[in-house]
Amino acid sequence: MTPFRSLAFLTLLLAGAMTTAFAQEDAVTRTEESFIPNYAVASSYFTWNADSDLSGGDGSVSQEEAGIEGNVPILKRDGLMITVGAQYRWNHLSFSGLPEPLGSRSFDLHRVDLPINAWADFNDRWKLWVRLQPGWYSDFENVGSDDFILTSLVLFSYRWNDWMKVAFGGFYSKDLGEERVLPALGFIIEPDPNWSLALTFPRVELAYAPSPDWLFTGRAVLSGSGWNIADPNGGSEDIDLNYRSIRAGIGIDHRLSGPWWAYLDAGVQLGQEIEIEGGGYRFSKELDPSAFISTGVKVRF
């Protein structure tokens, strides 16, 4: 796994770790980002990306993405909860005028993850979150050991005072026989009951909740993924296809009813790059910035 892919995975886990929840405290509406989240029972989404031209050359890339996930608690008692779940993500990438083996082909790529989460509340200040997530990232034409990936995260959260939380821990990943360990560190600042600022490398987010039913956010995160795919030219070796970007934008979340939420995010993808490795191929192409829109629904408890 490349360093960027490891950081992208870490970003996704931390983003899940800081799912926004709402609470009533002394009749004051408060938005609260938590490193140790209430789990999302289910969610689904669709993301559209505008065409991205190759920087300084001919060729372009277009992509769409959709996903669905569900989680079920298997143990729930005071101070401890364990859940198991399943996640599926589909990406459609269409290329035009790129070097071989991409050329002007289209690919349907898949990610299947089976996350296992454990939460522990030690006291009012200390909490722990442990996540183990095996998965398969592939075109599913020829599934083998190279398609398998294992990621895990151990994160401690500590409430420093009434307006700041800190978190620290470690992230581990293994794929294609390569192991990587990265630190996880972050701060959440809540200067006001309705505002929060999350500084959680490699992610920053500003959130404002005017009421328990609305949330407005501005964020910048690392994004992207990698897949092990069959050689489109029929070669005997599989190849690794990696996509990476920095996604910056604004979002709106709205409670529809009870635990049901809908959201809409929009913005721009910067620093985009397509990379191919393996099977005798090796190249990396930068892409111009492009717009994105993402919408979905969540069931939160």
Tab-separated table of N, CA and C in Angstrom, residues 11-116:
chain	number	residue	atom	x	y	z
A	11	THR	N	-7.955	8.401	6.794
A	11	THR	CA	-8.942	9.474	6.723
A	11	THR	C	-10.353	8.926	6.791
A	12	LEU	N	-10.625	7.853	6.031
A	12	LEU	CA	-11.961	7.266	6.034
A	12	LEU	C	-12.338	6.745	7.414
A	13	LEU	N	-11.396	6.101	8.088
A	13	LEU	CA	-11.690	5.587	9.421
A	13	LEU	C	-11.940	6.714	10.404
A	14	LEU	N	-11.109	7.768	10.349
A	14	LEU	CA	-11.305	8.892	11.259
A	14	LEU	C	-12.594	9.631	10.941
A	15	ALA	N	-12.941	9.714	9.666
A	15	ALA	CA	-14.215	10.341	9.309
A	15	ALA	C	-15.367	9.557	9.909
A	16	GLY	N	-15.264	8.210	9.863
A	16	GLY	CA	-16.292	7.406	10.512
A	16	GLY	C	-16.256	7.563	12.010
A	17	ALA	N	-15.046	7.745	12.552
A	17	ALA	CA	-14.917	7.895	13.991
A	17	ALA	C	-15.550	9.168	14.493
A	18	MET	N	-15.639	10.154	13.624
A	18	MET	CA	-16.157	11.448	14.046
A	18	MET	C	-17.504	11.741	13.410
A	19	THR	N	-18.339	10.685	13.301
A	19	THR	CA	-19.706	10.886	12.844
A	19	THR	C	-20.389	11.890	13.758
A	20	THR	N	-21.021	12.895	13.182
A	20	THR	CA	-21.620	13.958	13.979
A	20	THR	C	-22.884	13.473	14.652
A	21	ALA	N	-22.992	13.734	15.948
A	21	ALA	CA	-24.178	13.375	16.715
A	21	ALA	C	-24.731	14.631	17.355
A	22	PHE	N	-25.967	14.585	17.783
A	22	PHE	CA	-26.597	15.746	18.398
A	22	PHE	C	-27.122	15.349	19.773
A	23	ALA	N	-27.029	16.275	20.719
A	23	ALA	CA	-27.487	15.987	22.070
A	23	ALA	C	-28.078	17.240	22.680
A	24	GLN	N	-28.952	17.050	23.654
A	24	GLN	CA	-29.505	18.157	24.415
A	24	GLN	C	-28.807	18.191	25.770
A	25	GLU	N	-28.186	19.333	26.083
A	25	GLU	CA	-27.507	19.488	27.359
A	25	GLU	C	-28.051	20.732	28.038
A	26	ASP	N	-28.774	20.539	29.135
A	26	ASP	CA	-29.358	21.661	29.870
A	26	ASP	C	-30.210	22.540	28.965
A	27	ALA	N	-30.967	21.877	28.079
A	27	ALA	CA	-31.887	22.553	27.163
A	27	ALA	C	-31.172	23.449	26.161
A	28	VAL	N	-29.856	23.270	25.990
A	28	VAL	CA	-29.095	24.047	25.023
A	28	VAL	C	-28.744	23.140	23.851
A	29	THR	N	-29.091	23.566	22.636
A	29	THR	CA	-28.756	22.782	21.460
A	29	THR	C	-27.244	22.777	21.263
A	30	ARG	N	-26.693	21.610	21.031
A	30	ARG	CA	-25.237	21.497	20.932
A	30	ARG	C	-24.869	20.569	19.780
A	31	THR	N	-23.913	20.987	18.990
A	31	THR	CA	-23.348	20.077	18.000
A	31	THR	C	-22.074	19.489	18.582
A	32	GLU	N	-21.928	18.197	18.480
A	32	GLU	CA	-20.797	17.543	19.143
A	32	GLU	C	-20.179	16.515	18.220
A	33	GLU	N	-18.945	16.738	17.815
A	33	GLU	CA	-18.195	15.742	17.072
A	33	GLU	C	-17.454	14.875	18.076
A	34	SER	N	-17.571	13.581	17.929
A	34	SER	CA	-16.963	12.670	18.882
A	34	SER	C	-15.986	11.740	18.187
A	35	PHE	N	-14.804	11.562	18.779
A	35	PHE	CA	-13.871	10.591	18.243
A	35	PHE	C	-14.422	9.177	18.379
A	36	ILE	N	-15.227	8.957	19.383
A	36	ILE	CA	-15.794	7.637	19.630
A	36	ILE	C	-17.277	7.713	19.286
A	37	PRO	N	-17.693	7.280	18.086
A	37	PRO	CA	-19.020	7.613	17.574
A	37	PRO	C	-20.115	6.692	18.072
A	38	ASN	N	-21.346	7.186	18.066
A	38	ASN	CA	-22.488	6.303	18.042
A	38	ASN	C	-22.520	5.695	16.647
A	39	TYR	N	-22.684	4.382	16.564
A	39	TYR	CA	-22.556	3.738	15.268
A	39	TYR	C	-23.739	4.082	14.363
A	40	ALA	N	-23.460	4.178	13.057
A	40	ALA	CA	-24.513	4.359	12.060
A	40	ALA	C	-25.054	2.980	11.705
A	41	VAL	N	-26.334	2.749	11.966
A	41	VAL	CA	-26.924	1.442	11.692
A	41	VAL	C	-26.829	1.114	10.209
A	42	ALA	N	-27.123	2.101	9.350
A	42	ALA	CA	-27.084	1.872	7.911
A	42	ALA	C	-26.904	3.198	7.198
A	43	SER	N	-26.369	3.141	5.991
A	43	SER	CA	-26.230	4.338	5.164
A	43	SER	C	-26.062	3.926	3.715
A	44	SER	N	-26.387	4.853	2.817
A	44	SER	CA	-26.149	4.660	1.391
A	44	SER	C	-25.901	6.021	0.762
A	45	TYR	N	-25.180	6.051	-0.368
A	45	TYR	CA	-24.842	7.331	-0.985
A	45	TYR	C	-24.528	7.135	-2.464
A	46	PHE	N	-24.522	8.250	-3.194
A	46	PHE	CA	-24.095	8.274	-4.593
A	46	PHE	C	-23.289	9.547	-4.812
A	47	THR	N	-22.169	9.432	-5.519
A	47	THR	CA	-21.303	10.575	-5.801
A	47	THR	C	-21.051	10.681	-7.302
A	48	TRP	N	-21.250	11.890	-7.825
A	48	TRP	CA	-20.954	12.183	-9.232
A	48	TRP	C	-19.767	13.130	-9.297
A	49	ASN	N	-18.850	12.843	-10.217
A	49	ASN	CA	-17.674	13.684	-10.417
A	49	ASN	C	-17.646	14.188	-11.852
A	50	ALA	N	-17.382	15.472	-12.033
A	50	ALA	CA	-17.229	16.020	-13.373
A	50	ALA	C	-15.972	15.455	-14.025
A	51	ASP	N	-15.929	15.487	-15.362
A	51	ASP	CA	-14.756	15.002	-16.081
A	51	ASP	C	-13.508	15.769	-15.650
A	52	SER	N	-12.415	15.028	-15.508
A	52	SER	CA	-11.124	15.623	-15.142
A	52	SER	C	-10.165	15.453	-16.308
A	53	ASP	N	-9.626	16.553	-16.819
A	53	ASP	CA	-8.654	16.498	-17.912
A	53	ASP	C	-7.261	16.228	-17.369
A	54	LEU	N	-6.452	15.551	-18.184
A	54	LEU	CA	-5.054	15.367	-17.825
A	54	LEU	C	-4.350	16.718	-17.783
A	55	SER	N	-3.532	16.925	-16.771
A	55	SER	CA	-2.796	18.185	-16.652
A	55	SER	C	-1.730	18.267	-17.744
A	56	GLY	N	-1.795	19.314	-18.554
A	56	GLY	CA	-0.777	19.539	-19.561
A	56	GLY	C	-0.789	18.562	-20.714
A	57	GLY	N	-1.926	17.920	-20.998
A	57	GLY	CA	-1.974	16.972	-22.101
A	57	GLY	C	-3.387	16.570	-22.443
A	58	ASP	N	-3.518	15.764	-23.506
A	58	ASP	CA	-4.824	15.259	-23.896
A	58	ASP	C	-5.233	14.118	-22.975
A	59	GLY	N	-6.523	13.805	-23.001
A	59	GLY	CA	-7.040	12.719	-22.192
A	59	GLY	C	-7.866	13.223	-21.030
A	60	SER	N	-8.744	12.360	-20.530
A	60	SER	CA	-9.619	12.740	-19.423
A	60	SER	C	-10.074	11.501	-18.669
A	61	VAL	N	-10.627	11.742	-17.480
A	61	VAL	CA	-11.162	10.684	-16.621
A	61	VAL	C	-12.507	11.146	-16.084
A	62	SER	N	-13.498	10.281	-16.125
A	62	SER	CA	-14.778	10.548	-15.476
A	62	SER	C	-15.070	9.403	-14.519
A	63	GLN	N	-15.790	9.699	-13.446
A	63	GLN	CA	-16.046	8.658	-12.456
A	63	GLN	C	-17.344	8.902	-11.709
A	64	GLU	N	-17.926	7.791	-11.263
A	64	GLU	CA	-19.099	7.784	-10.406
A	64	GLU	C	-18.847	6.799	-9.276
A	65	GLU	N	-19.545	7.009	-8.171
A	65	GLU	CA	-19.339	6.149	-7.000
A	65	GLU	C	-20.643	5.990	-6.236
A	66	ALA	N	-20.878	4.794	-5.725
A	66	ALA	CA	-22.046	4.532	-4.890
A	66	ALA	C	-21.654	3.528	-3.818
A	67	GLY	N	-22.330	3.597	-2.676
A	67	GLY	CA	-21.998	2.692	-1.591
A	67	GLY	C	-23.158	2.461	-0.655
A	68	ILE	N	-23.063	1.362	0.091
A	68	ILE	CA	-24.074	1.015	1.083
A	68	ILE	C	-23.383	0.267	2.216
A	69	GLU	N	-23.865	0.459	3.439
A	69	GLU	CA	-23.293	-0.255	4.576
A	69	GLU	C	-24.346	-0.484	5.641
A	70	GLY	N	-24.105	-1.485	6.475
A	70	GLY	CA	-24.975	-1.774	7.603
A	70	GLY	C	-24.166	-2.332	8.751
A	71	ASN	N	-24.601	-2.049	9.987
A	71	ASN	CA	-23.913	-2.516	11.192
A	71	ASN	C	-24.930	-3.053	12.186
A	72	VAL	N	-24.545	-4.106	12.896
A	72	VAL	CA	-25.428	-4.744	13.866
A	72	VAL	C	-24.664	-4.931	15.173
A	73	PRO	N	-25.219	-4.496	16.316
A	73	PRO	CA	-24.550	-4.754	17.599
A	73	PRO	C	-24.707	-6.214	18.009
A	74	ILE	N	-23.611	-6.847	18.388
A	74	ILE	CA	-23.671	-8.222	18.874
A	74	ILE	C	-23.447	-8.293	20.379
A	75	LEU	N	-22.967	-7.203	20.974
A	75	LEU	CA	-22.805	-7.119	22.425
A	75	LEU	C	-23.010	-5.675	22.832
A	76	LYS	N	-23.888	-5.467	23.809
A	76	LYS	CA	-24.177	-4.112	24.255
A	76	LYS	C	-24.470	-4.144	25.742
A	77	ARG	N	-23.590	-3.526	26.516
A	77	ARG	CA	-23.776	-3.429	27.957
A	77	ARG	C	-23.181	-2.104	28.417
A	78	ASP	N	-23.331	-1.801	29.705
A	78	ASP	CA	-22.815	-0.532	30.222
A	78	ASP	C	-21.321	-0.408	29.951
A	79	GLY	N	-20.957	0.623	29.213
A	79	GLY	CA	-19.551	0.906	28.976
A	79	GLY	C	-18.884	0.070	27.910
A	80	LEU	N	-19.621	-0.815	27.229
A	80	LEU	CA	-18.998	-1.669	26.218
A	80	LEU	C	-20.004	-2.010	25.127
A	81	MET	N	-19.570	-1.899	23.867
A	81	MET	CA	-20.405	-2.306	22.746
A	81	MET	C	-19.521	-2.839	21.629
A	82	ILE	N	-19.972	-3.921	20.982
A	82	ILE	CA	-19.277	-4.516	19.849
A	82	ILE	C	-20.268	-4.648	18.702
A	83	THR	N	-19.855	-4.222	17.513
A	83	THR	CA	-20.704	-4.341	16.333
A	83	THR	C	-19.938	-5.037	15.212
A	84	VAL	N	-20.692	-5.674	14.321
A	84	VAL	CA	-20.143	-6.224	13.085
A	84	VAL	C	-20.948	-5.641	11.935
A	85	GLY	N	-20.320	-5.512	10.788
A	85	GLY	CA	-21.022	-4.892	9.676
A	85	GLY	C	-20.490	-5.337	8.334
A	86	ALA	N	-21.082	-4.783	7.298
A	86	ALA	CA	-20.663	-5.033	5.923
A	86	ALA	C	-20.780	-3.732	5.143
A	87	GLN	N	-19.805	-3.480	4.289
A	87	GLN	CA	-19.793	-2.284	3.453
A	87	GLN	C	-19.488	-2.689	2.011
A	88	TYR	N	-20.192	-2.052	1.083
A	88	TYR	CA	-19.905	-2.265	-0.334
A	88	TYR	C	-19.789	-0.916	-1.024
A	89	ARG	N	-18.752	-0.753	-1.860
A	89	ARG	CA	-18.574	0.476	-2.620
A	89	ARG	C	-18.270	0.142	-4.074
A	90	TRP	N	-18.996	0.799	-4.978
A	90	TRP	CA	-18.818	0.611	-6.420
A	90	TRP	C	-18.264	1.887	-7.027
A	91	ASN	N	-17.234	1.745	-7.844
A	91	ASN	CA	-16.664	2.872	-8.582
A	91	ASN	C	-16.664	2.556	-10.068
A	92	HIS	N	-17.130	3.501	-10.865
A	92	HIS	CA	-17.065	3.385	-12.322
A	92	HIS	C	-16.120	4.459	-12.839
A	93	LEU	N	-15.018	4.034	-13.451
A	93	LEU	CA	-14.024	4.947	-14.004
A	93	LEU	C	-13.977	4.787	-15.515
A	94	SER	N	-14.120	5.898	-16.232
A	94	SER	CA	-14.029	5.903	-17.693
A	94	SER	C	-12.842	6.762	-18.105
A	95	PHE	N	-11.940	6.181	-18.897
A	95	PHE	CA	-10.729	6.866	-19.329
A	95	PHE	C	-10.803	7.181	-20.819
A	96	SER	N	-10.161	8.263	-21.202
A	96	SER	CA	-10.076	8.647	-22.608
A	96	SER	C	-8.692	9.207	-22.888
A	97	GLY	N	-7.960	8.532	-23.775
A	97	GLY	CA	-6.661	9.035	-24.200
A	97	GLY	C	-5.541	8.860	-23.210
A	98	LEU	N	-5.641	7.898	-22.279
A	98	LEU	CA	-4.561	7.642	-21.330
A	98	LEU	C	-3.623	6.571	-21.872
A	99	PRO	N	-2.401	6.471	-21.327
A	99	PRO	CA	-1.485	5.410	-21.759
A	99	PRO	C	-2.061	4.030	-21.452
A	100	GLU	N	-1.555	3.026	-22.176
A	100	GLU	CA	-1.932	1.650	-21.883
A	100	GLU	C	-1.435	1.267	-20.487
A	101	PRO	N	-2.218	0.438	-19.767
A	101	PRO	CA	-3.338	-0.369	-20.252
A	101	PRO	C	-4.704	0.299	-20.097
A	102	LEU	N	-4.754	1.575	-19.674
A	102	LEU	CA	-6.046	2.219	-19.452
A	102	LEU	C	-6.664	2.667	-20.767
A	103	GLY	N	-5.879	3.343	-21.608
A	103	GLY	CA	-6.349	3.742	-22.919
A	103	GLY	C	-7.637	4.539	-22.856
A	104	SER	N	-8.663	4.048	-23.561
A	104	SER	CA	-9.997	4.660	-23.551
A	104	SER	C	-11.022	3.656	-23.045
A	105	ARG	N	-10.640	2.922	-22.019
A	105	ARG	CA	-11.495	1.878	-21.466
A	105	ARG	C	-12.286	2.392	-20.267
A	106	SER	N	-13.287	1.591	-19.877
A	106	SER	CA	-14.080	1.844	-18.671
A	106	SER	C	-13.947	0.652	-17.740
A	107	PHE	N	-13.989	0.921	-16.430
A	107	PHE	CA	-13.822	-0.127	-15.429
A	107	PHE	C	-14.900	0.001	-14.361
A	108	ASP	N	-15.475	-1.140	-13.976
A	108	ASP	CA	-16.337	-1.222	-12.800
A	108	ASP	C	-15.527	-1.868	-11.693
A	109	LEU	N	-15.275	-1.111	-10.628
A	109	LEU	CA	-14.400	-1.545	-9.548
A	109	LEU	C	-15.190	-1.653	-8.255
A	110	HIS	N	-14.772	-2.577	-7.384
A	110	HIS	CA	-15.572	-2.911	-6.216
A	110	HIS	C	-14.705	-2.951	-4.965
A	111	ARG	N	-15.350	-2.589	-3.843
A	111	ARG	CA	-14.736	-2.718	-2.520
A	111	ARG	C	-15.750	-3.360	-1.587
A	112	VAL	N	-15.351	-4.427	-0.934
A	112	VAL	CA	-16.179	-5.093	0.070
A	112	VAL	C	-15.393	-5.132	1.372
A	113	ASP	N	-15.949	-4.559	2.434
A	113	ASP	CA	-15.305	-4.536	3.747
A	113	ASP	C	-16.228	-5.159	4.782
A	114	LEU	N	-15.620	-5.800	5.779
A	114	LEU	CA	-16.362	-6.417	6.881
A	114	LEU	C	-15.835	-5.852	8.199
A	115	PRO	N	-16.270	-4.659	8.593
A	115	PRO	CA	-15.727	-4.010	9.792
A	115	PRO	C	-16.251	-4.628	11.083
A	116	ILE	N	-15.362	-4.714	12.060
A	116	ILE	CA	-15.697	-5.122	13.427
A	116	ILE	C	-15.252	-3.992	14.347
